[in-house]
Amino acid sequence: MKRFLSLTMGVVLSAAIILGSSDYAFAAENSHEMEVNASDLSEGEMKTIVVDMKDVLSGDVTTLATSPSKTKTLSKDYATSSGQTGIITSIGQIVDFSSVIPEGATIQSITIYCPTGTKVTQSKYTTINNYLITDLDTSDSITIPFQTTNNPSSKSTSTALAGKPANVRFLVQIQGRILQQYTGMDGFTVFGGKMIVTYHE
């Protein structure tokens, strides 16, 4: 009798292991969707939108993110300065989230950084220090240290605008400093970057 029970338990355990393995394989195939769903449940509809900043033909101020897409292109940003030293600020790019992020959504965090391999040019005695992000509706501004990396650290992220409306227009600029005039027209050009806004609906 004991041997029969042991044999029966062995069959049940084997079946459980096989079924468990099958479920695990199914979960692994759909792990991305499951992670997204888990994030939505745990964070209360927390979502992310990415703006890819790449070099484009125009260096003009560009309005973008005006159609519902997770990734948009932002043109190169640059700054020039003649005959001065001290802090300089780039022309800037306008990023418009008003038609992409629903009204009532609030910011959780903003991350911005310059991916490794992005083309960056600067004068011999010019440093690039910060990204400057300004909410054009309220004029609230934050600065995030300029970082060249493919794996941004916490210093690339700011929660200073947490709780503020997310469906707004931001002006994104780069701040630097001219330590010494070198060419007479000193400054910098950054040909790309990545901005990530995480928000709650």
PDB file of N, CA and C in Angstrom, residues 101-180:
ATOM      1  N   ILE A 101       0.538  63.155 -24.481  1.00  0.00           N
ATOM      2  CA  ILE A 101       0.238  62.744 -23.108  1.00  0.00           C
ATOM      3  C   ILE A 101      -1.127  63.320 -22.739  1.00  0.00           C
ATOM      4  N   PRO A 102      -2.040  62.516 -22.211  1.00  0.00           N
ATOM      5  CA  PRO A 102      -3.398  63.002 -21.917  1.00  0.00           C
ATOM      6  C   PRO A 102      -3.435  64.086 -20.847  1.00  0.00           C
ATOM      7  N   GLU A 103      -4.426  64.952 -20.965  1.00  0.00           N
ATOM      8  CA  GLU A 103      -4.613  66.010 -19.976  1.00  0.00           C
ATOM      9  C   GLU A 103      -4.893  65.390 -18.611  1.00  0.00           C
ATOM     10  N   GLY A 104      -4.337  65.958 -17.581  1.00  0.00           N
ATOM     11  CA  GLY A 104      -4.499  65.425 -16.228  1.00  0.00           C
ATOM     12  C   GLY A 104      -3.352  64.549 -15.799  1.00  0.00           C
ATOM     13  N   ALA A 105      -2.529  64.095 -16.748  1.00  0.00           N
ATOM     14  CA  ALA A 105      -1.358  63.272 -16.402  1.00  0.00           C
ATOM     15  C   ALA A 105      -0.321  64.136 -15.697  1.00  0.00           C
ATOM     16  N   THR A 106       0.383  63.547 -14.760  1.00  0.00           N
ATOM     17  CA  THR A 106       1.393  64.297 -14.001  1.00  0.00           C
ATOM     18  C   THR A 106       2.757  63.626 -14.114  1.00  0.00           C
ATOM     19  N   ILE A 107       3.781  64.451 -14.059  1.00  0.00           N
ATOM     20  CA  ILE A 107       5.154  63.976 -14.200  1.00  0.00           C
ATOM     21  C   ILE A 107       5.576  63.185 -12.959  1.00  0.00           C
ATOM     22  N   GLN A 108       6.261  62.091 -13.175  1.00  0.00           N
ATOM     23  CA  GLN A 108       6.955  61.407 -12.085  1.00  0.00           C
ATOM     24  C   GLN A 108       8.439  61.763 -12.122  1.00  0.00           C
ATOM     25  N   SER A 109       9.041  61.660 -13.323  1.00  0.00           N
ATOM     26  CA  SER A 109      10.461  61.996 -13.445  1.00  0.00           C
ATOM     27  C   SER A 109      10.798  62.330 -14.885  1.00  0.00           C
ATOM     28  N   ILE A 110      11.906  63.042 -15.054  1.00  0.00           N
ATOM     29  CA  ILE A 110      12.454  63.342 -16.380  1.00  0.00           C
ATOM     30  C   ILE A 110      13.905  62.883 -16.385  1.00  0.00           C
ATOM     31  N   THR A 111      14.254  62.095 -17.395  1.00  0.00           N
ATOM     32  CA  THR A 111      15.629  61.625 -17.566  1.00  0.00           C
ATOM     33  C   THR A 111      16.147  62.138 -18.901  1.00  0.00           C
ATOM     34  N   ILE A 112      17.365  62.642 -18.920  1.00  0.00           N
ATOM     35  CA  ILE A 112      17.957  63.099 -20.174  1.00  0.00           C
ATOM     36  C   ILE A 112      19.463  62.853 -20.133  1.00  0.00           C
ATOM     37  N   TYR A 113      19.995  62.350 -21.248  1.00  0.00           N
ATOM     38  CA  TYR A 113      21.422  62.052 -21.303  1.00  0.00           C
ATOM     39  C   TYR A 113      21.868  61.986 -22.755  1.00  0.00           C
ATOM     40  N   CYS A 114      23.156  61.913 -22.962  1.00  0.00           N
ATOM     41  CA  CYS A 114      23.759  61.857 -24.293  1.00  0.00           C
ATOM     42  C   CYS A 114      24.358  60.466 -24.491  1.00  0.00           C
ATOM     43  N   PRO A 115      23.785  59.646 -25.378  1.00  0.00           N
ATOM     44  CA  PRO A 115      24.309  58.294 -25.559  1.00  0.00           C
ATOM     45  C   PRO A 115      25.766  58.287 -26.023  1.00  0.00           C
ATOM     46  N   THR A 116      26.508  57.267 -25.605  1.00  0.00           N
ATOM     47  CA  THR A 116      27.898  57.098 -26.028  1.00  0.00           C
ATOM     48  C   THR A 116      27.951  56.971 -27.543  1.00  0.00           C
ATOM     49  N   GLY A 117      28.905  57.642 -28.160  1.00  0.00           N
ATOM     50  CA  GLY A 117      29.035  57.587 -29.613  1.00  0.00           C
ATOM     51  C   GLY A 117      28.353  58.740 -30.313  1.00  0.00           C
ATOM     52  N   THR A 118      27.552  59.525 -29.570  1.00  0.00           N
ATOM     53  CA  THR A 118      26.924  60.706 -30.149  1.00  0.00           C
ATOM     54  C   THR A 118      28.010  61.727 -30.498  1.00  0.00           C
ATOM     55  N   LYS A 119      27.844  62.379 -31.631  1.00  0.00           N
ATOM     56  CA  LYS A 119      28.837  63.369 -32.038  1.00  0.00           C
ATOM     57  C   LYS A 119      28.671  64.643 -31.220  1.00  0.00           C
ATOM     58  N   VAL A 120      29.731  65.029 -30.537  1.00  0.00           N
ATOM     59  CA  VAL A 120      29.747  66.255 -29.737  1.00  0.00           C
ATOM     60  C   VAL A 120      30.992  67.031 -30.121  1.00  0.00           C
ATOM     61  N   THR A 121      30.825  68.287 -30.508  1.00  0.00           N
ATOM     62  CA  THR A 121      31.984  69.121 -30.816  1.00  0.00           C
ATOM     63  C   THR A 121      31.993  70.314 -29.876  1.00  0.00           C
ATOM     64  N   GLN A 122      33.167  70.735 -29.475  1.00  0.00           N
ATOM     65  CA  GLN A 122      33.281  71.884 -28.594  1.00  0.00           C
ATOM     66  C   GLN A 122      34.664  72.516 -28.752  1.00  0.00           C
ATOM     67  N   SER A 123      34.720  73.802 -28.443  1.00  0.00           N
ATOM     68  CA  SER A 123      35.989  74.519 -28.537  1.00  0.00           C
ATOM     69  C   SER A 123      36.947  74.023 -27.463  1.00  0.00           C
ATOM     70  N   LYS A 124      38.206  74.361 -27.641  1.00  0.00           N
ATOM     71  CA  LYS A 124      39.254  73.840 -26.771  1.00  0.00           C
ATOM     72  C   LYS A 124      39.031  74.180 -25.305  1.00  0.00           C
ATOM     73  N   TYR A 125      38.550  75.383 -25.023  1.00  0.00           N
ATOM     74  CA  TYR A 125      38.371  75.812 -23.626  1.00  0.00           C
ATOM     75  C   TYR A 125      36.891  75.961 -23.263  1.00  0.00           C
ATOM     76  N   THR A 126      36.041  75.136 -23.881  1.00  0.00           N
ATOM     77  CA  THR A 126      34.603  75.163 -23.586  1.00  0.00           C
ATOM     78  C   THR A 126      34.205  73.861 -22.906  1.00  0.00           C
ATOM     79  N   THR A 127      33.430  73.961 -21.848  1.00  0.00           N
ATOM     80  CA  THR A 127      32.899  72.764 -21.190  1.00  0.00           C
ATOM     81  C   THR A 127      31.391  72.712 -21.398  1.00  0.00           C
ATOM     82  N   ILE A 128      30.838  71.505 -21.430  1.00  0.00           N
ATOM     83  CA  ILE A 128      29.385  71.311 -21.477  1.00  0.00           C
ATOM     84  C   ILE A 128      28.979  70.771 -20.111  1.00  0.00           C
ATOM     85  N   ASN A 129      28.071  71.479 -19.443  1.00  0.00           N
ATOM     86  CA  ASN A 129      27.773  71.149 -18.047  1.00  0.00           C
ATOM     87  C   ASN A 129      26.401  70.528 -17.801  1.00  0.00           C
ATOM     88  N   ASN A 130      25.340  71.138 -18.327  1.00  0.00           N
ATOM     89  CA  ASN A 130      23.984  70.734 -17.954  1.00  0.00           C
ATOM     90  C   ASN A 130      23.032  70.725 -19.137  1.00  0.00           C
ATOM     91  N   TYR A 131      21.965  69.944 -18.970  1.00  0.00           N
ATOM     92  CA  TYR A 131      20.745  70.145 -19.739  1.00  0.00           C
ATOM     93  C   TYR A 131      19.861  71.079 -18.920  1.00  0.00           C
ATOM     94  N   LEU A 132      19.235  72.040 -19.573  1.00  0.00           N
ATOM     95  CA  LEU A 132      18.282  72.933 -18.929  1.00  0.00           C
ATOM     96  C   LEU A 132      16.920  72.667 -19.555  1.00  0.00           C
ATOM     97  N   ILE A 133      15.954  72.254 -18.735  1.00  0.00           N
ATOM     98  CA  ILE A 133      14.608  71.926 -19.223  1.00  0.00           C
ATOM     99  C   ILE A 133      13.616  72.885 -18.585  1.00  0.00           C
ATOM    100  N   THR A 134      12.872  73.608 -19.423  1.00  0.00           N
ATOM    101  CA  THR A 134      11.930  74.621 -18.936  1.00  0.00           C
ATOM    102  C   THR A 134      10.518  74.291 -19.391  1.00  0.00           C
ATOM    103  N   ASP A 135       9.578  74.277 -18.458  1.00  0.00           N
ATOM    104  CA  ASP A 135       8.160  74.139 -18.756  1.00  0.00           C
ATOM    105  C   ASP A 135       7.699  75.484 -19.319  1.00  0.00           C
ATOM    106  N   LEU A 136       7.305  75.525 -20.579  1.00  0.00           N
ATOM    107  CA  LEU A 136       6.954  76.790 -21.210  1.00  0.00           C
ATOM    108  C   LEU A 136       5.628  77.353 -20.720  1.00  0.00           C
ATOM    109  N   ASP A 137       4.804  76.545 -20.054  1.00  0.00           N
ATOM    110  CA  ASP A 137       3.540  77.043 -19.504  1.00  0.00           C
ATOM    111  C   ASP A 137       3.734  77.750 -18.171  1.00  0.00           C
ATOM    112  N   THR A 138       4.632  77.236 -17.359  1.00  0.00           N
ATOM    113  CA  THR A 138       4.801  77.783 -16.003  1.00  0.00           C
ATOM    114  C   THR A 138       6.160  78.446 -15.795  1.00  0.00           C
ATOM    115  N   SER A 139       7.078  78.256 -16.736  1.00  0.00           N
ATOM    116  CA  SER A 139       8.465  78.751 -16.628  1.00  0.00           C
ATOM    117  C   SER A 139       9.271  78.041 -15.540  1.00  0.00           C
ATOM    118  N   ASP A 140       8.745  76.931 -14.994  1.00  0.00           N
ATOM    119  CA  ASP A 140       9.524  76.121 -14.055  1.00  0.00           C
ATOM    120  C   ASP A 140      10.691  75.484 -14.806  1.00  0.00           C
ATOM    121  N   SER A 141      11.876  75.523 -14.206  1.00  0.00           N
ATOM    122  CA  SER A 141      13.068  74.980 -14.867  1.00  0.00           C
ATOM    123  C   SER A 141      13.791  73.994 -13.967  1.00  0.00           C
ATOM    124  N   ILE A 142      14.434  73.018 -14.599  1.00  0.00           N
ATOM    125  CA  ILE A 142      15.309  72.103 -13.875  1.00  0.00           C
ATOM    126  C   ILE A 142      16.610  71.978 -14.663  1.00  0.00           C
ATOM    127  N   THR A 143      17.685  71.704 -13.976  1.00  0.00           N
ATOM    128  CA  THR A 143      18.948  71.401 -14.638  1.00  0.00           C
ATOM    129  C   THR A 143      19.346  69.978 -14.285  1.00  0.00           C
ATOM    130  N   ILE A 144      19.811  69.263 -15.305  1.00  0.00           N
ATOM    131  CA  ILE A 144      20.274  67.887 -15.129  1.00  0.00           C
ATOM    132  C   ILE A 144      21.685  67.822 -15.703  1.00  0.00           C
ATOM    133  N   PRO A 145      22.656  67.305 -14.964  1.00  0.00           N
ATOM    134  CA  PRO A 145      24.031  67.271 -15.454  1.00  0.00           C
ATOM    135  C   PRO A 145      24.149  66.576 -16.812  1.00  0.00           C
ATOM    136  N   PHE A 146      24.933  67.154 -17.690  1.00  0.00           N
ATOM    137  CA  PHE A 146      25.191  66.570 -19.003  1.00  0.00           C
ATOM    138  C   PHE A 146      26.065  65.331 -18.807  1.00  0.00           C
ATOM    139  N   GLN A 147      25.570  64.203 -19.273  1.00  0.00           N
ATOM    140  CA  GLN A 147      26.282  62.943 -19.075  1.00  0.00           C
ATOM    141  C   GLN A 147      26.305  62.166 -20.375  1.00  0.00           C
ATOM    142  N   THR A 148      27.496  61.729 -20.803  1.00  0.00           N
ATOM    143  CA  THR A 148      27.629  60.888 -21.988  1.00  0.00           C
ATOM    144  C   THR A 148      27.723  59.443 -21.538  1.00  0.00           C
ATOM    145  N   THR A 149      26.673  58.662 -21.823  1.00  0.00           N
ATOM    146  CA  THR A 149      26.600  57.287 -21.327  1.00  0.00           C
ATOM    147  C   THR A 149      25.502  56.537 -22.056  1.00  0.00           C
ATOM    148  N   ASN A 150      25.608  55.216 -22.093  1.00  0.00           N
ATOM    149  CA  ASN A 150      24.512  54.374 -22.566  1.00  0.00           C
ATOM    150  C   ASN A 150      23.713  53.816 -21.396  1.00  0.00           C
ATOM    151  N   ASN A 151      24.234  54.007 -20.179  1.00  0.00           N
ATOM    152  CA  ASN A 151      23.570  53.519 -18.968  1.00  0.00           C
ATOM    153  C   ASN A 151      23.456  54.667 -17.976  1.00  0.00           C
ATOM    154  N   PRO A 152      22.432  55.505 -18.146  1.00  0.00           N
ATOM    155  CA  PRO A 152      22.333  56.703 -17.307  1.00  0.00           C
ATOM    156  C   PRO A 152      22.214  56.367 -15.825  1.00  0.00           C
ATOM    157  N   SER A 153      22.892  57.150 -15.004  1.00  0.00           N
ATOM    158  CA  SER A 153      22.812  56.976 -13.553  1.00  0.00           C
ATOM    159  C   SER A 153      21.711  57.864 -12.999  1.00  0.00           C
ATOM    160  N   SER A 154      21.561  57.843 -11.692  1.00  0.00           N
ATOM    161  CA  SER A 154      20.507  58.646 -11.054  1.00  0.00           C
ATOM    162  C   SER A 154      20.718  60.132 -11.282  1.00  0.00           C
ATOM    163  N   LYS A 155      21.938  60.544 -11.565  1.00  0.00           N
ATOM    164  CA  LYS A 155      22.177  61.975 -11.776  1.00  0.00           C
ATOM    165  C   LYS A 155      21.599  62.455 -13.108  1.00  0.00           C
ATOM    166  N   SER A 156      21.220  61.507 -13.989  1.00  0.00           N
ATOM    167  CA  SER A 156      20.581  61.874 -15.253  1.00  0.00           C
ATOM    168  C   SER A 156      19.074  62.050 -15.107  1.00  0.00           C
ATOM    169  N   THR A 157      18.558  61.814 -13.910  1.00  0.00           N
ATOM    170  CA  THR A 157      17.117  61.859 -13.670  1.00  0.00           C
ATOM    171  C   THR A 157      16.774  62.910 -12.625  1.00  0.00           C
ATOM    172  N   SER A 158      15.676  63.636 -12.871  1.00  0.00           N
ATOM    173  CA  SER A 158      15.194  64.633 -11.908  1.00  0.00           C
ATOM    174  C   SER A 158      13.723  64.394 -11.603  1.00  0.00           C
ATOM    175  N   THR A 159      13.381  64.524 -10.326  1.00  0.00           N
ATOM    176  CA  THR A 159      11.967  64.456  -9.909  1.00  0.00           C
ATOM    177  C   THR A 159      11.495  65.836  -9.440  1.00  0.00           C
ATOM    178  N   ALA A 160      12.245  66.883  -9.800  1.00  0.00           N
ATOM    179  CA  ALA A 160      11.924  68.234  -9.327  1.00  0.00           C
ATOM    180  C   ALA A 160      10.568  68.719  -9.829  1.00  0.00           C
ATOM    181  N   LEU A 161      10.106  68.203 -10.980  1.00  0.00           N
ATOM    182  CA  LEU A 161       8.798  68.607 -11.523  1.00  0.00           C
ATOM    183  C   LEU A 161       7.718  67.565 -11.231  1.00  0.00           C
ATOM    184  N   ALA A 162       7.987  66.631 -10.324  1.00  0.00           N
ATOM    185  CA  ALA A 162       7.010  65.592  -9.992  1.00  0.00           C
ATOM    186  C   ALA A 162       5.706  66.229  -9.521  1.00  0.00           C
ATOM    187  N   GLY A 163       4.595  65.716 -10.056  1.00  0.00           N
ATOM    188  CA  GLY A 163       3.283  66.236  -9.699  1.00  0.00           C
ATOM    189  C   GLY A 163       2.795  67.351 -10.605  1.00  0.00           C
ATOM    190  N   LYS A 164       3.695  67.898 -11.433  1.00  0.00           N
ATOM    191  CA  LYS A 164       3.317  68.958 -12.381  1.00  0.00           C
ATOM    192  C   LYS A 164       2.688  68.318 -13.617  1.00  0.00           C
ATOM    193  N   PRO A 165       1.867  69.073 -14.369  1.00  0.00           N
ATOM    194  CA  PRO A 165       1.274  68.521 -15.595  1.00  0.00           C
ATOM    195  C   PRO A 165       2.329  68.022 -16.566  1.00  0.00           C
ATOM    196  N   ALA A 166       2.055  66.882 -17.201  1.00  0.00           N
ATOM    197  CA  ALA A 166       3.009  66.284 -18.129  1.00  0.00           C
ATOM    198  C   ALA A 166       2.701  66.620 -19.585  1.00  0.00           C
ATOM    199  N   ASN A 167       1.446  67.000 -19.867  1.00  0.00           N
ATOM    200  CA  ASN A 167       1.077  67.262 -21.268  1.00  0.00           C
ATOM    201  C   ASN A 167       1.323  68.725 -21.620  1.00  0.00           C
ATOM    202  N   VAL A 168       2.591  69.125 -21.557  1.00  0.00           N
ATOM    203  CA  VAL A 168       2.987  70.514 -21.791  1.00  0.00           C
ATOM    204  C   VAL A 168       4.127  70.561 -22.804  1.00  0.00           C
ATOM    205  N   ARG A 169       4.551  71.781 -23.119  1.00  0.00           N
ATOM    206  CA  ARG A 169       5.711  71.976 -23.992  1.00  0.00           C
ATOM    207  C   ARG A 169       6.930  72.294 -23.131  1.00  0.00           C
ATOM    208  N   PHE A 170       8.032  71.617 -23.457  1.00  0.00           N
ATOM    209  CA  PHE A 170       9.297  71.873 -22.767  1.00  0.00           C
ATOM    210  C   PHE A 170      10.283  72.497 -23.746  1.00  0.00           C
ATOM    211  N   LEU A 171      11.073  73.442 -23.259  1.00  0.00           N
ATOM    212  CA  LEU A 171      12.224  73.940 -24.002  1.00  0.00           C
ATOM    213  C   LEU A 171      13.453  73.238 -23.430  1.00  0.00           C
ATOM    214  N   VAL A 172      14.163  72.509 -24.290  1.00  0.00           N
ATOM    215  CA  VAL A 172      15.351  71.765 -23.858  1.00  0.00           C
ATOM    216  C   VAL A 172      16.590  72.496 -24.382  1.00  0.00           C
ATOM    217  N   GLN A 173      17.447  72.916 -23.472  1.00  0.00           N
ATOM    218  CA  GLN A 173      18.678  73.613 -23.841  1.00  0.00           C
ATOM    219  C   GLN A 173      19.876  72.944 -23.186  1.00  0.00           C
ATOM    220  N   ILE A 174      21.049  73.298 -23.677  1.00  0.00           N
ATOM    221  CA  ILE A 174      22.284  72.797 -23.096  1.00  0.00           C
ATOM    222  C   ILE A 174      23.080  73.985 -22.590  1.00  0.00           C
ATOM    223  N   GLN A 175      23.575  73.853 -21.367  1.00  0.00           N
ATOM    224  CA  GLN A 175      24.382  74.916 -20.767  1.00  0.00           C
ATOM    225  C   GLN A 175      25.841  74.496 -20.719  1.00  0.00           C
ATOM    226  N   GLY A 176      26.711  75.461 -20.972  1.00  0.00           N
ATOM    227  CA  GLY A 176      28.142  75.197 -20.874  1.00  0.00           C
ATOM    228  C   GLY A 176      28.857  76.433 -20.372  1.00  0.00           C
ATOM    229  N   ARG A 177      30.151  76.360 -20.370  1.00  0.00           N
ATOM    230  CA  ARG A 177      30.955  77.489 -19.891  1.00  0.00           C
ATOM    231  C   ARG A 177      32.184  77.659 -20.782  1.00  0.00           C
ATOM    232  N   ILE A 178      32.430  78.896 -21.192  1.00  0.00           N
ATOM    233  CA  ILE A 178      33.653  79.216 -21.914  1.00  0.00           C
ATOM    234  C   ILE A 178      34.686  79.656 -20.883  1.00  0.00           C
ATOM    235  N   LEU A 179      35.742  78.879 -20.793  1.00  0.00           N
ATOM    236  CA  LEU A 179      36.786  79.170 -19.819  1.00  0.00           C
ATOM    237  C   LEU A 179      37.762  80.215 -20.358  1.00  0.00           C
ATOM    238  N   GLN A 180      37.963  80.182 -21.677  1.00  0.00           N
ATOM    239  CA  GLN A 180      38.903  81.111 -22.299  1.00  0.00           C
ATOM    240  C   GLN A 180      38.589  81.185 -23.786  1.00  0.00           C
TER     241      GLN A 180
END
